[in-house]
Coordinates of C-alpha atoms in Angstrom, one line a residue:
Chain D
M58 CA -24.8 -42.0 -3.5
H59 CA -24.3 -38.6 -5.4
S60 CA -24.3 -38.0 -8.9
L61 CA -21.7 -35.4 -10.3
L62 CA -21.8 -33.7 -14.0
I63 CA -18.5 -32.6 -14.8
L64 CA -19.1 -29.9 -17.5
S65 CA -15.8 -28.3 -18.7
R66 CA -13.4 -27.6 -21.9
F67 CA -11.1 -29.9 -19.7
A68 CA -13.6 -32.5 -18.7
R69 CA -11.1 -35.1 -19.4
D70 CA -8.5 -33.8 -17.3
Y71 CA -10.9 -33.1 -14.3
R72 CA -12.5 -36.5 -14.8
A73 CA -9.0 -38.1 -14.4
L74 CA -8.0 -36.2 -11.3
I75 CA -11.2 -36.7 -9.5
D76 CA -11.2 -40.4 -10.4
A77 CA -7.7 -40.5 -8.9
A78 CA -9.0 -39.2 -5.6
Q79 CA -11.5 -42.2 -5.4
L80 CA -14.3 -40.1 -3.7
P81 CA -16.7 -42.5 -2.0
E82 CA -20.6 -42.5 -3.1
L83 CA -20.1 -40.8 -6.2
T84 CA -21.1 -41.6 -9.8
I85 CA -19.3 -39.2 -12.4
T86 CA -20.4 -38.2 -15.8
S87 CA -18.1 -35.9 -17.7
I88 CA -18.7 -33.9 -20.9
D89 CA -17.5 -30.7 -22.6
D90 CA -20.6 -29.8 -24.4
P91 CA -24.0 -28.9 -22.5
A92 CA -26.0 -30.5 -25.4
E93 CA -25.0 -34.0 -24.3
A94 CA -26.6 -33.8 -20.8
T95 CA -29.8 -32.0 -21.5
A96 CA -31.8 -35.5 -21.4
T97 CA -30.1 -36.8 -18.1
A98 CA -29.6 -33.2 -16.3
A99 CA -32.3 -33.8 -14.0
S100 CA -30.3 -36.8 -12.3
F101 CA -27.4 -34.7 -11.0
D102 CA -27.4 -33.2 -7.7
L103 CA -23.8 -32.0 -7.9
A104 CA -22.2 -30.1 -10.6
F105 CA -18.5 -29.1 -11.5
G106 CA -17.4 -26.8 -14.3
E107 CA -17.2 -23.4 -16.1
P108 CA -20.2 -21.0 -15.1
A109 CA -20.7 -20.1 -18.7
L110 CA -21.4 -23.6 -19.9
L111 CA -23.3 -24.6 -16.8
R112 CA -25.5 -21.6 -17.3
Q113 CA -26.9 -23.2 -20.3
L114 CA -28.3 -26.2 -18.3
M115 CA -29.3 -24.4 -15.2
P116 CA -33.0 -24.7 -16.2
A117 CA -32.8 -28.6 -16.7
L118 CA -30.5 -29.2 -13.8
S119 CA -33.7 -29.8 -11.7
G120 CA -32.1 -31.8 -8.7
L121 CA -29.0 -29.7 -8.3
R122 CA -27.7 -29.1 -4.7
W123 CA -24.3 -27.9 -5.1
L124 CA -22.3 -26.4 -8.0
Q125 CA -18.4 -25.9 -7.7
S126 CA -17.3 -23.3 -10.4
T127 CA -13.8 -24.0 -11.9
W128 CA -13.3 -20.1 -12.2
A129 CA -13.4 -17.5 -9.6
G130 CA -15.8 -15.3 -11.6
V131 CA -19.3 -16.7 -11.6
E132 CA -21.4 -13.8 -13.3
P133 CA -23.2 -16.1 -15.7
L134 CA -24.9 -18.0 -12.9
L135 CA -25.9 -14.7 -11.1
D136 CA -28.4 -13.8 -13.7
P137 CA -31.6 -13.1 -11.3
A138 CA -33.9 -15.1 -13.8
L139 CA -31.7 -18.2 -12.8
R140 CA -32.6 -20.4 -9.6
R141 CA -30.5 -19.7 -6.6
D142 CA -31.9 -22.7 -4.4
Y143 CA -28.5 -24.4 -4.3
I144 CA -24.9 -23.9 -2.8
L145 CA -22.5 -22.2 -5.3
T146 CA -19.0 -22.4 -4.5
N147 CA -16.2 -21.0 -6.6
A148 CA -12.3 -21.4 -7.0
R149 CA -10.5 -19.1 -4.6
G150 CA -7.0 -19.5 -3.1
V151 CA -5.3 -20.7 -5.8
F152 CA -5.2 -17.7 -8.4
G153 CA -2.8 -15.3 -5.9
A154 CA 0.5 -16.8 -7.2
Q155 CA -0.5 -16.4 -10.8
M156 CA -1.9 -13.1 -10.6
S157 CA 1.1 -11.8 -8.6
E158 CA 3.6 -13.2 -11.3
Y159 CA 1.2 -11.5 -13.8
V160 CA 1.1 -8.2 -12.2
F161 CA 4.5 -7.9 -10.9
A162 CA 5.8 -8.9 -14.5
Y163 CA 4.1 -5.8 -15.6
L164 CA 5.1 -3.5 -12.9
L165 CA 8.7 -4.4 -13.2
A166 CA 8.5 -4.0 -16.8
H167 CA 7.4 -0.6 -16.3
E168 CA 10.3 0.2 -13.9
R169 CA 12.9 -1.2 -15.5
K170 CA 12.0 0.1 -19.1
L171 CA 11.8 -3.3 -21.1
F172 CA 10.0 -2.4 -23.8
E173 CA 11.9 0.9 -24.3
R174 CA 15.3 -1.0 -24.1
Q175 CA 14.0 -3.7 -26.6
A176 CA 13.5 -0.7 -29.0
S177 CA 17.2 0.7 -28.4
Q178 CA 18.3 -3.0 -29.0
A179 CA 16.7 -3.0 -32.4
E180 CA 18.9 0.1 -33.1
R181 CA 21.8 -1.6 -31.6
R182 CA 22.1 1.4 -29.2
W183 CA 24.0 1.2 -25.8
D184 CA 21.0 2.7 -23.9
Q185 CA 22.1 3.5 -20.4
T186 CA 18.9 5.5 -19.5
P187 CA 18.5 4.7 -15.8
P188 CA 16.0 2.5 -14.6
S189 CA 13.5 3.1 -11.7
R190 CA 12.6 0.9 -8.9
L191 CA 9.4 -0.4 -7.3
R192 CA 11.0 0.2 -3.8
G193 CA 9.5 3.0 -2.2
K194 CA 6.6 3.2 -4.7
T195 CA 2.9 3.1 -3.6
L196 CA 0.5 0.4 -4.9
G197 CA -3.2 0.9 -4.5
L198 CA -5.3 -2.3 -4.5
L199 CA -8.9 -2.1 -5.4
G200 CA -10.2 -5.4 -3.6
V201 CA -8.1 -7.5 -1.1
G202 CA -9.6 -10.8 -1.0
T203 CA -7.0 -13.7 -1.5
I204 CA -6.0 -12.5 -4.8
G205 CA -5.2 -8.8 -3.5
A206 CA -3.5 -10.2 -0.5
A207 CA -1.1 -12.1 -2.4
L208 CA -0.5 -9.0 -4.4
A209 CA 0.2 -7.1 -1.1
R210 CA 2.6 -9.7 0.0
T211 CA 4.6 -9.3 -3.3
A212 CA 4.7 -5.7 -2.9
R213 CA 5.8 -5.7 0.4
H214 CA 8.7 -8.1 -0.7
F215 CA 9.7 -5.5 -3.1
G216 CA 9.6 -2.6 -0.3
M217 CA 6.4 -1.0 -1.6
R218 CA 3.7 0.6 0.4
V219 CA 0.1 -0.7 -0.1
K220 CA -3.3 1.1 0.0
G221 CA -6.1 -1.3 0.1
Y222 CA -9.7 -0.5 -0.8
T223 CA -12.3 -3.2 -0.1
R224 CA -15.8 -3.3 1.2
A225 CA -15.2 -4.2 4.6
S226 CA -12.4 -6.6 5.4
E227 CA -9.1 -5.4 6.9
D228 CA -7.1 -8.4 7.9
C229 CA -4.2 -8.4 5.5
A230 CA -1.1 -7.7 7.3
D231 CA 0.6 -6.5 4.0
V232 CA -1.7 -3.5 3.4
D233 CA -0.7 -0.4 5.1
E234 CA -3.5 1.7 4.9
Y235 CA -7.4 0.4 4.3
S236 CA -10.2 2.5 2.9
H237 CA -14.0 1.6 2.8
G238 CA -17.3 3.0 1.5
P239 CA -17.0 5.8 -1.0
L240 CA -13.7 6.6 -2.4
T241 CA -12.4 9.9 -1.1
A242 CA -11.4 12.6 -3.6
G243 CA -7.7 12.2 -2.7
W244 CA -7.5 8.4 -2.6
G245 CA -5.6 7.9 -5.8
S246 CA -3.5 11.0 -5.7
D247 CA -0.4 9.4 -4.3
L248 CA -0.4 6.1 -6.1
D249 CA 2.3 5.0 -8.7
F250 CA 0.4 1.7 -9.4
L251 CA -3.6 1.2 -9.3
V252 CA -4.5 -2.5 -9.5
S253 CA -8.0 -3.7 -9.8
V254 CA -8.9 -7.2 -8.6
M255 CA -12.5 -6.7 -7.7
P256 CA -15.2 -8.9 -8.9
A257 CA -17.9 -7.6 -11.2
T258 CA -21.0 -6.9 -9.3
A259 CA -23.8 -4.1 -9.4
T260 CA -21.6 -2.3 -6.7
T261 CA -18.1 -2.3 -8.4
R262 CA -19.5 -1.4 -11.7
H263 CA -17.6 1.1 -13.5
I264 CA -15.8 2.1 -10.0
V265 CA -12.8 2.9 -12.0
N266 CA -14.4 5.9 -13.5
D267 CA -13.6 9.4 -14.9
A268 CA -13.6 10.9 -11.3
L269 CA -11.1 8.5 -10.0
L270 CA -9.0 8.3 -12.9
R271 CA -8.5 12.1 -12.6
T272 CA -7.1 11.9 -9.0
L273 CA -4.4 9.8 -10.1
P274 CA -1.0 11.4 -11.0
P275 CA 0.3 11.3 -14.6
R276 CA 3.1 8.8 -13.5
A277 CA 0.5 6.3 -12.6
L278 CA 0.2 2.9 -14.3
F279 CA -3.3 1.1 -14.0
V280 CA -3.3 -2.9 -14.3
N281 CA -6.8 -4.6 -14.4
P282 CA -6.4 -8.3 -14.1
G283 CA -9.8 -8.6 -12.5
R284 CA -12.9 -7.8 -14.2
G285 CA -13.7 -5.7 -17.4
G286 CA -17.2 -4.3 -16.0
V287 CA -15.2 -2.4 -13.1
V288 CA -13.8 0.1 -15.7
D289 CA -15.5 2.7 -17.5
E290 CA -13.5 2.1 -20.9
A291 CA -14.4 5.3 -22.3
A292 CA -13.1 7.5 -19.4
L293 CA -9.9 5.2 -19.3
A294 CA -9.2 5.8 -23.0
A295 CA -9.6 9.5 -22.6
A296 CA -7.2 9.6 -19.7
L297 CA -4.6 7.5 -21.6
Q298 CA -5.0 9.7 -24.8
E299 CA -4.9 12.8 -22.9
G300 CA -1.6 11.8 -20.9
R301 CA -3.3 11.7 -17.5
L302 CA -2.0 8.3 -17.1
A303 CA 1.5 6.6 -17.8
G304 CA -0.3 3.7 -19.3
A305 CA -2.5 0.5 -18.6
V306 CA -2.1 -2.9 -18.6
L307 CA -5.6 -4.7 -19.4
D308 CA -6.4 -8.4 -19.2
V309 CA -10.3 -8.0 -19.3
F310 CA -12.8 -6.0 -20.9
E311 CA -16.4 -5.1 -21.1
T312 CA -16.5 -7.1 -24.3
E313 CA -14.4 -10.1 -25.0
P314 CA -12.3 -10.8 -27.3
L315 CA -11.5 -7.1 -27.4
P316 CA -13.3 -6.0 -30.7
A317 CA -10.5 -5.2 -33.4
D318 CA -11.7 -1.7 -33.8
H319 CA -11.3 -0.9 -30.1
V320 CA -9.3 2.3 -29.6
F321 CA -7.2 0.4 -26.7
W322 CA -5.4 -1.9 -29.5
R323 CA -4.0 1.5 -30.9
L324 CA -2.9 3.2 -27.7
P325 CA 0.8 3.0 -27.6
N326 CA 0.7 3.1 -23.6
V327 CA -1.7 0.2 -23.4
R328 CA -0.7 -3.5 -23.1
I329 CA -3.3 -6.0 -23.9
T330 CA -3.2 -9.4 -22.4
S331 CA -6.2 -11.2 -23.6
H332 CA -7.5 -12.6 -20.4
T333 CA -4.5 -14.9 -19.5
A334 CA -3.5 -13.4 -16.3
A335 CA -4.7 -16.3 -14.1
L336 CA -5.9 -19.4 -15.9
S337 CA -8.0 -22.4 -14.1
A338 CA -5.6 -25.1 -14.4
P339 CA -7.2 -28.5 -13.6
P340 CA -4.4 -29.6 -11.2
D341 CA -5.1 -26.3 -9.2
I342 CA -8.8 -26.5 -9.4
A343 CA -9.7 -30.3 -8.9
P344 CA -8.4 -30.4 -5.2
I345 CA -11.2 -27.6 -4.4
F346 CA -14.0 -30.0 -5.7
V347 CA -12.5 -33.1 -3.9
D348 CA -12.1 -31.2 -0.6
N349 CA -15.6 -29.5 -0.8
Y350 CA -17.1 -32.9 -1.7
R351 CA -15.4 -34.6 1.3
R352 CA -16.8 -31.7 3.4
L353 CA -20.3 -32.5 1.8
L354 CA -20.1 -36.1 3.0
R355 CA -19.1 -35.1 6.6
G356 CA -21.9 -32.5 6.7
E357 CA -19.4 -29.6 7.2
P358 CA -19.9 -26.2 5.4
L359 CA -18.2 -25.8 2.0
Q360 CA -15.5 -23.6 1.4
Y361 CA -15.7 -20.5 -1.0
R362 CA -19.6 -20.2 -0.9
V363 CA -20.8 -17.6 -3.1
D364 CA -23.3 -14.9 -1.6
F365 CA -25.8 -14.5 -4.7
E366 CA -26.8 -11.3 -3.7
R367 CA -23.3 -9.9 -2.9
G368 CA -21.9 -11.5 -6.1
Y369 CA -18.6 -13.4 -5.0
Chain N
M244 CA 42.3 15.8 10.8
H245 CA 41.6 13.9 7.6
S246 CA 41.5 15.1 3.9
L247 CA 39.1 13.3 1.6
L248 CA 39.0 13.5 -2.2
I249 CA 35.8 13.0 -3.8
L250 CA 36.3 12.0 -7.5
S251 CA 33.0 11.1 -9.2
R252 CA 30.7 11.6 -11.9
F253 CA 28.4 12.6 -9.1
A254 CA 30.8 14.4 -7.2
R255 CA 28.4 17.5 -6.5
D256 CA 25.5 14.9 -5.3
Y257 CA 28.2 13.1 -3.3
R258 CA 29.5 16.3 -1.6
A259 CA 26.2 17.5 -0.8
L260 CA 25.3 14.1 1.0
I261 CA 28.6 14.1 2.8
D262 CA 28.2 17.5 3.8
A263 CA 24.9 17.1 5.5
A264 CA 26.3 14.3 7.5
Q265 CA 28.4 16.8 9.4
L266 CA 31.6 14.5 9.8
P267 CA 34.1 15.7 12.2
E268 CA 38.0 16.4 11.6
L269 CA 37.2 16.3 7.7
T270 CA 38.2 18.7 4.8
I271 CA 36.6 17.7 1.6
T272 CA 37.8 18.1 -2.1
S273 CA 35.2 17.3 -4.6
I274 CA 35.9 16.9 -8.4
D275 CA 34.7 15.0 -11.3
D276 CA 37.8 15.0 -13.6
P277 CA 41.0 13.3 -12.3
A278 CA 43.3 16.0 -13.9
E279 CA 42.0 18.6 -11.7
A280 CA 43.9 16.6 -8.6
T281 CA 47.0 15.7 -10.0
A282 CA 48.9 18.6 -8.3
T283 CA 47.3 18.2 -5.0
A284 CA 46.8 14.4 -5.0
A285 CA 49.6 13.8 -2.4
S286 CA 47.8 15.6 0.2
F287 CA 44.8 13.2 0.4
D288 CA 44.7 10.4 3.0
L289 CA 41.0 9.5 2.1
A290 CA 39.5 8.9 -1.3
F291 CA 35.7 8.1 -2.4
G292 CA 34.7 7.5 -5.8
E293 CA 34.4 5.4 -9.1
P294 CA 37.5 3.1 -9.2
A295 CA 38.0 3.8 -13.1
L296 CA 38.5 7.6 -12.3
L297 CA 40.4 7.1 -9.2
R298 CA 42.8 4.4 -10.8
Q299 CA 44.2 7.4 -13.1
L300 CA 45.2 9.1 -9.8
M301 CA 46.5 6.2 -8.0
P302 CA 50.3 6.9 -8.7
A303 CA 49.9 10.4 -7.4
L304 CA 47.6 9.6 -4.2
S305 CA 50.9 8.7 -2.2
G306 CA 49.4 9.6 1.2
L307 CA 46.2 7.3 0.6
R308 CA 45.4 5.3 3.7
W309 CA 41.7 4.2 2.8
L310 CA 39.7 4.3 -0.4
Q311 CA 36.1 3.8 -0.5
S312 CA 34.7 2.5 -3.8
T313 CA 31.2 3.8 -5.1
W314 CA 31.0 0.6 -7.1
A315 CA 30.7 -3.2 -6.0
G316 CA 33.3 -4.0 -8.7
V317 CA 36.8 -2.7 -8.1
E318 CA 38.8 -4.4 -10.8
P319 CA 40.4 -1.3 -12.1
L320 CA 42.1 -0.9 -8.6
L321 CA 43.1 -4.5 -8.8
D322 CA 45.7 -4.2 -11.4
P323 CA 48.8 -5.9 -9.7
A324 CA 50.9 -2.7 -10.9
L325 CA 49.0 -0.4 -8.7
R326 CA 49.9 -0.1 -4.8
R327 CA 47.9 -2.3 -2.5
D328 CA 49.2 -0.5 0.7
Y329 CA 46.1 1.2 1.8
I330 CA 42.5 -0.2 3.0
L331 CA 40.2 -0.7 -0.1
T332 CA 36.3 -0.9 0.9
N333 CA 33.7 -1.4 -2.1
A334 CA 29.7 -0.8 -1.9
R335 CA 28.0 -3.7 -0.9
G336 CA 24.5 -4.2 0.5
V337 CA 22.6 -1.8 -1.5
F338 CA 22.4 -3.6 -5.0
G339 CA 20.5 -6.5 -4.0
A340 CA 17.1 -4.9 -4.3
Q341 CA 17.9 -3.2 -7.5
M342 CA 19.3 -6.5 -8.8
S343 CA 16.2 -8.4 -7.8
E344 CA 14.1 -6.0 -9.6
Y345 CA 16.2 -6.3 -12.7
V346 CA 16.5 -10.2 -12.6
F347 CA 13.0 -10.8 -11.8
A348 CA 11.6 -8.4 -14.5
Y349 CA 13.2 -10.7 -17.1
L350 CA 12.3 -13.8 -15.4
L351 CA 8.7 -12.9 -15.3
A352 CA 8.8 -11.3 -18.6
H353 CA 10.1 -14.8 -20.1
E354 CA 7.3 -16.9 -18.1
R355 CA 4.7 -14.2 -18.9
K356 CA 5.6 -14.0 -22.7
L357 CA 5.7 -10.1 -22.5
F358 CA 7.5 -9.6 -25.7
E359 CA 5.4 -12.0 -27.6
R360 CA 2.2 -10.8 -26.5
Q361 CA 3.4 -7.4 -27.5
A362 CA 4.0 -8.7 -31.1
S363 CA 0.5 -10.0 -30.9
Q364 CA -0.9 -6.7 -29.8
A365 CA 0.6 -4.8 -32.7
E366 CA -1.4 -7.3 -35.2
R367 CA -4.5 -6.7 -32.8
R368 CA -4.6 -10.4 -32.2
W369 CA -6.4 -11.7 -29.0
D370 CA -3.7 -14.0 -28.2
Q371 CA -4.5 -16.7 -25.3
T372 CA -1.4 -18.8 -25.4
P373 CA -1.1 -19.6 -21.9
P374 CA 1.6 -18.1 -19.8
S375 CA 3.9 -20.3 -17.5
R376 CA 5.1 -19.6 -14.1
L377 CA 8.0 -19.2 -11.9
R378 CA 6.4 -21.2 -9.2
G379 CA 8.2 -24.6 -8.9
K380 CA 11.0 -23.7 -11.2
T381 CA 14.8 -24.0 -10.4
L382 CA 17.2 -21.1 -10.3
G383 CA 20.9 -21.5 -10.4
L384 CA 22.8 -18.8 -8.8
L385 CA 26.5 -18.4 -9.6
G386 CA 27.7 -16.4 -6.6
V387 CA 25.6 -16.0 -3.3
G388 CA 27.0 -12.8 -1.7
T389 CA 24.7 -10.2 -0.4
I390 CA 23.4 -9.7 -4.2
G391 CA 22.9 -13.5 -4.5
A392 CA 21.1 -13.8 -1.1
A393 CA 18.6 -11.1 -2.5
L394 CA 17.9 -13.0 -5.5
A395 CA 17.3 -16.1 -3.5
R396 CA 15.2 -14.4 -1.1
T397 CA 12.7 -13.2 -4.2
A398 CA 13.1 -16.8 -5.8
R399 CA 11.7 -18.2 -2.6
H400 CA 8.9 -15.5 -2.4
F401 CA 7.9 -16.6 -5.7
G402 CA 8.1 -20.5 -4.9
M403 CA 11.1 -21.3 -6.8
R404 CA 13.8 -23.8 -5.7
V405 CA 17.4 -22.2 -5.7
K406 CA 20.9 -23.8 -6.3
G407 CA 23.7 -21.9 -5.0
Y408 CA 27.3 -22.0 -6.5
T409 CA 29.8 -20.1 -4.1
R410 CA 33.6 -20.5 -3.2
A411 CA 32.7 -21.4 0.5
S412 CA 29.8 -19.5 2.2
E413 CA 26.7 -21.6 3.0
D414 CA 24.7 -19.1 5.1
C415 CA 21.9 -17.9 2.9
A416 CA 18.6 -19.8 4.2
D417 CA 16.8 -19.3 0.8
V418 CA 19.3 -21.3 -0.9
D419 CA 18.0 -25.0 -1.0
E420 CA 21.2 -26.7 -2.2
Y421 CA 24.9 -25.6 -2.2
S422 CA 27.8 -26.5 -4.5
H423 CA 31.5 -25.7 -4.2
G424 CA 34.7 -26.3 -6.0
P425 CA 34.7 -27.4 -9.7
L426 CA 31.1 -27.6 -11.1
T427 CA 30.0 -31.2 -11.7
A428 CA 29.1 -32.3 -15.0
G429 CA 25.0 -32.5 -14.0
W430 CA 24.9 -29.3 -12.0
G431 CA 23.3 -27.2 -14.5
S432 CA 20.8 -30.0 -16.0
D433 CA 17.8 -29.4 -13.8
L434 CA 18.1 -25.6 -14.0
D435 CA 15.2 -23.4 -15.9
F436 CA 17.3 -20.3 -15.0
L437 CA 21.1 -19.7 -14.5
V438 CA 21.9 -16.2 -13.1
S439 CA 25.6 -15.1 -12.5
V440 CA 26.4 -12.6 -9.9
M441 CA 29.9 -13.5 -9.5
P442 CA 32.8 -10.8 -9.3
A443 CA 35.6 -10.6 -11.9
T444 CA 38.4 -12.6 -10.7
A445 CA 41.1 -14.8 -12.0
T446 CA 39.1 -18.0 -10.6
T447 CA 35.8 -16.9 -12.2
R448 CA 37.0 -15.9 -15.7
H449 CA 34.8 -17.7 -18.2
I450 CA 33.3 -19.9 -15.5
V451 CA 30.2 -19.8 -17.9
N452 CA 31.9 -21.8 -20.7
D453 CA 31.0 -24.4 -23.4
A454 CA 31.2 -27.1 -21.0
L455 CA 28.5 -25.6 -18.6
L456 CA 26.3 -24.1 -21.0
R457 CA 26.1 -27.7 -22.7
T458 CA 24.7 -29.1 -19.3
L459 CA 21.9 -26.7 -19.3
P460 CA 18.6 -28.0 -20.6
P461 CA 17.2 -26.1 -23.9
R462 CA 14.3 -24.4 -21.8
A463 CA 17.0 -22.7 -19.6
L464 CA 17.5 -18.6 -19.8
F465 CA 20.8 -17.3 -18.8
V466 CA 20.9 -13.9 -16.9
N467 CA 24.3 -12.0 -16.4
P468 CA 24.0 -8.9 -14.3
G469 CA 27.3 -9.4 -12.9
R470 CA 30.5 -9.0 -14.8
G471 CA 31.3 -9.7 -18.5
G472 CA 34.5 -11.7 -18.0
V473 CA 32.7 -14.3 -16.2
V474 CA 31.2 -15.6 -19.6
D475 CA 33.0 -17.0 -22.6
E476 CA 31.0 -15.0 -25.2
A477 CA 31.8 -17.0 -28.0
A478 CA 30.4 -20.2 -26.3
L479 CA 27.4 -18.5 -25.1
A480 CA 26.7 -17.2 -28.7
A481 CA 27.3 -20.7 -30.2
A482 CA 24.7 -22.1 -27.6
L483 CA 22.0 -19.5 -28.5
Q484 CA 22.4 -19.9 -32.2
E485 CA 22.3 -23.6 -32.1
G486 CA 18.9 -23.4 -29.9
R487 CA 20.8 -25.2 -26.8
L488 CA 19.4 -22.2 -24.7
A489 CA 16.2 -20.5 -24.6
G490 CA 17.8 -17.1 -24.3
A491 CA 20.0 -14.7 -22.7
V492 CA 19.7 -11.4 -20.8
L493 CA 23.0 -9.8 -20.6
D494 CA 23.9 -6.5 -18.9
V495 CA 27.6 -6.8 -19.0
F496 CA 30.3 -7.6 -21.6
E497 CA 33.8 -8.5 -22.0
T498 CA 34.1 -5.1 -23.9
E499 CA 31.6 -2.1 -23.1
P500 CA 30.1 -0.6 -24.6
L501 CA 29.0 -3.7 -26.6
P502 CA 30.8 -3.2 -30.2
A503 CA 28.1 -2.5 -32.6
D504 CA 29.3 -5.5 -34.8
H505 CA 28.9 -8.0 -32.0
V506 CA 26.8 -10.9 -32.8
F507 CA 24.6 -10.6 -29.6
W508 CA 22.9 -7.3 -31.1
R509 CA 21.6 -9.6 -33.7
L510 CA 20.4 -12.7 -32.0
P511 CA 16.5 -12.6 -31.4
N512 CA 16.6 -14.6 -28.1
V513 CA 19.2 -12.0 -26.3
R514 CA 17.9 -9.0 -24.2
I515 CA 20.9 -6.5 -23.9
T516 CA 20.5 -3.8 -21.1
S517 CA 23.8 -1.9 -21.4
H518 CA 25.2 -2.2 -17.8
T519 CA 22.0 -0.6 -16.1
A520 CA 21.2 -3.5 -13.8
A521 CA 22.1 -2.1 -10.6
L522 CA 23.3 1.6 -10.4
S523 CA 25.5 3.2 -7.8
A524 CA 23.0 5.9 -6.8
P525 CA 24.3 8.4 -4.3
P526 CA 21.7 8.5 -1.6
D527 CA 22.6 4.9 -1.4
I528 CA 26.3 5.0 -1.3
A529 CA 26.9 7.9 0.6
P530 CA 25.8 6.6 3.7
I531 CA 28.2 3.6 3.3
F532 CA 31.2 6.3 3.3
V533 CA 29.8 8.1 6.4
D534 CA 29.4 4.8 8.4
N535 CA 32.8 3.8 7.5
Y536 CA 34.3 7.1 8.3
R537 CA 32.7 7.1 11.7
R538 CA 34.4 3.6 12.2
L539 CA 37.8 5.1 11.2
L540 CA 37.5 7.7 13.7
R541 CA 36.5 5.3 16.4
G542 CA 39.2 2.9 15.4
E543 CA 37.1 0.2 14.3
P544 CA 37.5 -2.2 11.3
L545 CA 35.9 -0.8 8.2
Q546 CA 32.9 -2.7 6.4
Y547 CA 33.2 -4.3 3.0
R548 CA 37.0 -4.4 3.0
V549 CA 38.3 -5.8 -0.4
D550 CA 40.7 -8.7 -0.3
F551 CA 43.3 -7.7 -3.1
E552 CA 44.3 -11.3 -3.7
R553 CA 40.8 -12.7 -3.9
G554 CA 39.6 -9.7 -5.7
Y555 CA 36.3 -8.9 -3.9

């Protein structure tokens, strides 16, 4: 018999979806406040929920064998002070489509001048400034996991060229050119768009730094729906203020919510999307738990296991 | 020997591109003002250019055998008062990619709430209103020629369902469901988006009328990058003002430029794009002339011939 703790802002939704799956040998407790489980925490061998909430219970979850995160990013659970003697799995494979809609909404808005035309319309002006096109342009991807692969597929659909920067993998057929290791000085010089979908790890911290930003051409648009820590925000703000970049579309930041006095709010060529690029929707995420639970019962390896050292 | 008149706003670009093709048995005159050719018009057996400009010379082009339009729409040449004893070919196959970027820029902007988030940003507000998604939504296409097929392919890429309304064709694999003949009362009732890419003909005039608009659900967005005459503008304005539609994205109108006092300028749920959805770019269009000229020399049928009766 397994004992599962669901700890999530959407605990009721997850409970209903997991109940509906009628999983065998499972008792379930579902709560949305960590304080409700402090007394009974030691009794759970399985946990499912948001890393930021579960982190608070980690010292008390002494019987934990497996934790399924509802998020892709599991940074709160990677603190070296926390135990690592359990299986941690994250959510993958479900964010690609959302991320693709997010990124290409802004790439297309940029080419088709959506905001400029809206300003013309406010003046009742018949504005025939020619639009530009994605076709033939070059997208640089920092990170080519399942999300990066989905972005590459959409880029290919629109006739773009894709350069992928990854730690090691090279298995996405929609990436035209791969790079690994230290970014060479010229890597960014032919990009029209730079999109970061890298996880936040010690290795990726501030990978979007002054040196990389200075290699981008002034026509380039930077899009970050990944993790805020990947970007040196002061260097990015300087590039935008000095006209060394066409603009930036930013979903994530080093501090969230973005402080009201942050310079990004005031720059005309920055679009802020307040960490909404890809949401963990219970109907997408619950099946990941259900599938992994069935694997657990069958004694098979779980999907999407996180390597604590690597950080994803 | 053939004698070609290039009459276009982009006459110099077209001249350079056609010169570069080194076509045999061809003398070329290139002008951007019809008045420059009135005296010599009878000497040309071939013409290439914008229908609106060429129309003015039609009575004088007495030796014309073939006219290649730089536009898809050839309405100016379909006036029954004009001669029809020549081969008219239009530009096709080159607008699909541009139209797809245009339409999906606005579909994605709608789902991802680009304009709403921009308003939040102006207030420095961390706005986490959840976005919605194209995936799973239904697109209704009025017209499934080469442009409609390109839109259907992009819709399929984003996981949408596509309903196509056409005169007769059914050969696009990305359309899930075809309709022909009079539109049935329920046809529009399950649409999230209605996009018209129909040519302007006697049959398509005001096909987007009050009856069709009343079958659409209030969540639906109407997009018209096709032809203005297809829409009953008074009926559309009423639907938008009464909240029977989520909004409209309009590139073309019955009168262009859209008059400054037109109600569409003032409606908050209308986006006006001033006939820029798909532009005839010389590098895209010149190869159509070149290919057709080579067919002419070989005595083969020309591509993209317009049926004067059908109107496209």
